[in-house]
Coordinates of C-alpha atoms in Angstrom, one line a residue:
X1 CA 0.0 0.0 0.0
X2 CA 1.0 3.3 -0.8
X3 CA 2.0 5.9 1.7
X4 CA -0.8 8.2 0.9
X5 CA -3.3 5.5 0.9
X6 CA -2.1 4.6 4.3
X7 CA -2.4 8.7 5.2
X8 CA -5.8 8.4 4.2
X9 CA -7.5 5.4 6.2
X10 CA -5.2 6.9 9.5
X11 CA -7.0 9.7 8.8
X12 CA -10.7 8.3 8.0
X13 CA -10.0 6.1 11.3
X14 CA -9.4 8.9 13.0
X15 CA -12.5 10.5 12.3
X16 CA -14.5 7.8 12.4
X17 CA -13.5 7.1 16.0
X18 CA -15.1 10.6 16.7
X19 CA -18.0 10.4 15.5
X20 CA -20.7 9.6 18.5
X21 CA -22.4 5.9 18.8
X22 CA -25.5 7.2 18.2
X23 CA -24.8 8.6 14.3
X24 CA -23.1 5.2 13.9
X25 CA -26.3 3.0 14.8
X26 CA -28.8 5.2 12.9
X27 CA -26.3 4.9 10.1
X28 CA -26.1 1.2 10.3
X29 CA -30.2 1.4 10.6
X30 CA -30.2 3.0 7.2
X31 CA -28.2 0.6 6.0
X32 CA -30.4 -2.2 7.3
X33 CA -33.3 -0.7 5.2
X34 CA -31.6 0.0 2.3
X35 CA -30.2 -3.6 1.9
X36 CA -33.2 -5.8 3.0
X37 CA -35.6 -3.4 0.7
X38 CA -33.5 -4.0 -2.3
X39 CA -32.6 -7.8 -1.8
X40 CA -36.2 -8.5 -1.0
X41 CA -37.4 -6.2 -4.2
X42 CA -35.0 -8.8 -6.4
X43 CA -35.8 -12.0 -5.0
X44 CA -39.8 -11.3 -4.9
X45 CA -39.0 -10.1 -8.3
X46 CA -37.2 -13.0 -9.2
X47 CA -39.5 -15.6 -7.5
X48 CA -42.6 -14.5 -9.0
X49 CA -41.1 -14.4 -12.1
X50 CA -40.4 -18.1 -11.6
X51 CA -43.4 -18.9 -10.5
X52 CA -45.4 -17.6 -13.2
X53 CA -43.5 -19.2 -16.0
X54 CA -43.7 -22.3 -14.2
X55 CA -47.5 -22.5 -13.7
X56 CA -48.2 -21.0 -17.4
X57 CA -46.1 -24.6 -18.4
X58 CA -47.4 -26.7 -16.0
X59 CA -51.5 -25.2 -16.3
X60 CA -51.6 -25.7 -12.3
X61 CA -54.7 -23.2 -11.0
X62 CA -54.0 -21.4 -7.8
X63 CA -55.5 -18.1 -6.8
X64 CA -53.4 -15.2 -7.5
X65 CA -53.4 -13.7 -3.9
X66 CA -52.1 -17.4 -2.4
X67 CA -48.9 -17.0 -5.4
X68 CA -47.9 -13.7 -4.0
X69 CA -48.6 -14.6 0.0
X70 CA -45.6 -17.4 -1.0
X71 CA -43.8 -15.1 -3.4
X72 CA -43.6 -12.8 -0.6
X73 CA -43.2 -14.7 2.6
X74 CA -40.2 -17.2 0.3
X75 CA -38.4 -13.7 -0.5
X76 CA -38.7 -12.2 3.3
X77 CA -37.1 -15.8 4.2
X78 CA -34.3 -15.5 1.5
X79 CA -33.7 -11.9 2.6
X80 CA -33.6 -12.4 6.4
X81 CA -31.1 -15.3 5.2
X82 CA -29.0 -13.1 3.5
X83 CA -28.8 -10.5 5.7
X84 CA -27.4 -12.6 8.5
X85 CA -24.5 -13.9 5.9
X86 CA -23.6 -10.5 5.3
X87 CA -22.1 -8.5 8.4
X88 CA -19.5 -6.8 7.6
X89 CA -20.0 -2.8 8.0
X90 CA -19.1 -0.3 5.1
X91 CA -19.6 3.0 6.2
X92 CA -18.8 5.8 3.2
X93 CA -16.5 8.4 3.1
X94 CA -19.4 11.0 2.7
X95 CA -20.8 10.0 6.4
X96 CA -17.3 10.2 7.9
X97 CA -17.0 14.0 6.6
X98 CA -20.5 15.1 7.1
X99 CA -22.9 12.7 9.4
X100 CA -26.0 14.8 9.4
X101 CA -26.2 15.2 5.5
X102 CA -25.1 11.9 4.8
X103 CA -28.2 10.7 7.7
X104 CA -30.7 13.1 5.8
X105 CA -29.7 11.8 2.4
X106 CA -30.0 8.3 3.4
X107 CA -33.7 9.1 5.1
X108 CA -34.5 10.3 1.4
X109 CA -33.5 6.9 -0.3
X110 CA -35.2 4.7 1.9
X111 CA -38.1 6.4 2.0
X112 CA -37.8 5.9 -2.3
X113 CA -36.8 2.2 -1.7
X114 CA -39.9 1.7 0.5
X115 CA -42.2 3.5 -1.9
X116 CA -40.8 1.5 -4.5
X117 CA -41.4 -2.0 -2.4
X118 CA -44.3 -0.9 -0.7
X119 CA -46.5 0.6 -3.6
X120 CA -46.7 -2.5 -5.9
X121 CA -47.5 -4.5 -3.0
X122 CA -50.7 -2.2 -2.3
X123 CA -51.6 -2.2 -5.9
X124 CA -51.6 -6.0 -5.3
X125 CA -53.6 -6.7 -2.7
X126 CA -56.1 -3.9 -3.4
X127 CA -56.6 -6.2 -6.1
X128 CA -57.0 -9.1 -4.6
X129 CA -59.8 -7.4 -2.0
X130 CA -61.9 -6.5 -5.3
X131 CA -61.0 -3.3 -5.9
X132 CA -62.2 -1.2 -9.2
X133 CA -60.2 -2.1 -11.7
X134 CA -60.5 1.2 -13.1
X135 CA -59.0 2.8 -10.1
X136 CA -56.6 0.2 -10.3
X137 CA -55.4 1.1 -13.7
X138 CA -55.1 4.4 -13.2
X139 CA -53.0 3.9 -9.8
X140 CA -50.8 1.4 -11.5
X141 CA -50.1 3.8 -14.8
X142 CA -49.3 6.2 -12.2
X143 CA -47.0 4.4 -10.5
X144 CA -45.4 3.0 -13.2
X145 CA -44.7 6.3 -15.4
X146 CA -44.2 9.1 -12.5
X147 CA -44.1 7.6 -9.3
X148 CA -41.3 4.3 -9.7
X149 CA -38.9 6.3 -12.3
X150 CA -38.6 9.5 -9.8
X151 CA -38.0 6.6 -7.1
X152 CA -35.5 5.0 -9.1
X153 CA -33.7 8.2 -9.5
X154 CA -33.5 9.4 -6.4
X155 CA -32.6 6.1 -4.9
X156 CA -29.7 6.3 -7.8
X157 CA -28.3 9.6 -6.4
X158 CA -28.8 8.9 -3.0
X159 CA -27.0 5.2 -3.5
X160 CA -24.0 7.7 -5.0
X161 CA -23.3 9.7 -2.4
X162 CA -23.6 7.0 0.6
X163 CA -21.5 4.2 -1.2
X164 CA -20.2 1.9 1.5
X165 CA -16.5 2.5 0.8
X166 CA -15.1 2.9 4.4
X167 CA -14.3 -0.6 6.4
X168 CA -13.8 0.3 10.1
X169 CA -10.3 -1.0 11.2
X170 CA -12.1 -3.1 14.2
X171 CA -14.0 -5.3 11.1
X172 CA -11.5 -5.6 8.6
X173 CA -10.5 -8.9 9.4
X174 CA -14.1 -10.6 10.1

């Protein structure tokens, strides 16, 4: 490693020892949400792709609403595994410098994860309950031109600026 590298992380280590416990947990918080929002948004993705394919080949009829209850409580499964595989802490350099902008951009993209996991989901079940289907139509074209594209963006530019780049030196050998 090069001398200024090594400048560098005695330097981030140094201000990451300053920072209050606090910041660190409502930091690691954020992280929780963005991570299990995101794997879960995949693997239901992913699983009810699956599942769809399969059943159109194998002509097996099951209520819609059952699919996505096992869709839904497979991916929340898959997640919670995954998360517990996964411990080691990133922190970026963006949070060292500036905690309280880095906590307020991180409240913005996980608010635009959750809308983005959270809206679809709705949709769904108001379905499933026997809602109108015009209503319906007209939520879902919402969502799907105005609502999930400013979502994806501003998750995007959030996931930019709070980039786990920074490994504490207590974790870097775990």
């Amino acid at each position: 490693m090069s001398e200024k590298f090594q400048a560098e992380m005695k330097e981030l280590d140094e201000k990451f020892a300053a920072i209050p416990e606090n910041l660190k947990k409502r930091y690691d918080k954020h992280r929780l949400i963005r991570c299990s929002s995101m794997v879960f948004l995949a693997f239901l993705f992913g699983i009810a792709s699956v599942v769809s394919r399969l059943i159109s080949y194998v002509d097996i009829q099951m209520p819609e609403p059952l699919l996505f209850c096992v869709a839904v409580v497979l991916s929340i499964c898959l997640t919670a595994f995954c998360l517990k595989c996964y411990k080691t802490k990133k922190y970026s350099s963006f949070f060292i410098k500036n905690q309280d902008v880095s906590l307020t951009i991180f409240t913005f993209e996980n608010t635009a994860s959750l809308v983005l996991v959270l809206f679809p989901t709705l949709l769904f079940l108001s379905s499933a309950m026997g809602g109108s289907r015009d209503e319906l139509s007209g939520a879902g074209t919402l969502y799907g031109v105005f609502i999930a594209p400013i979502c994806i963006l501003v998750f995007l530019l959030c996931y930019f600026f709070n980039r786990g780049t920074y490994i504490p030196k207590d974790d870097k050998f775990c």
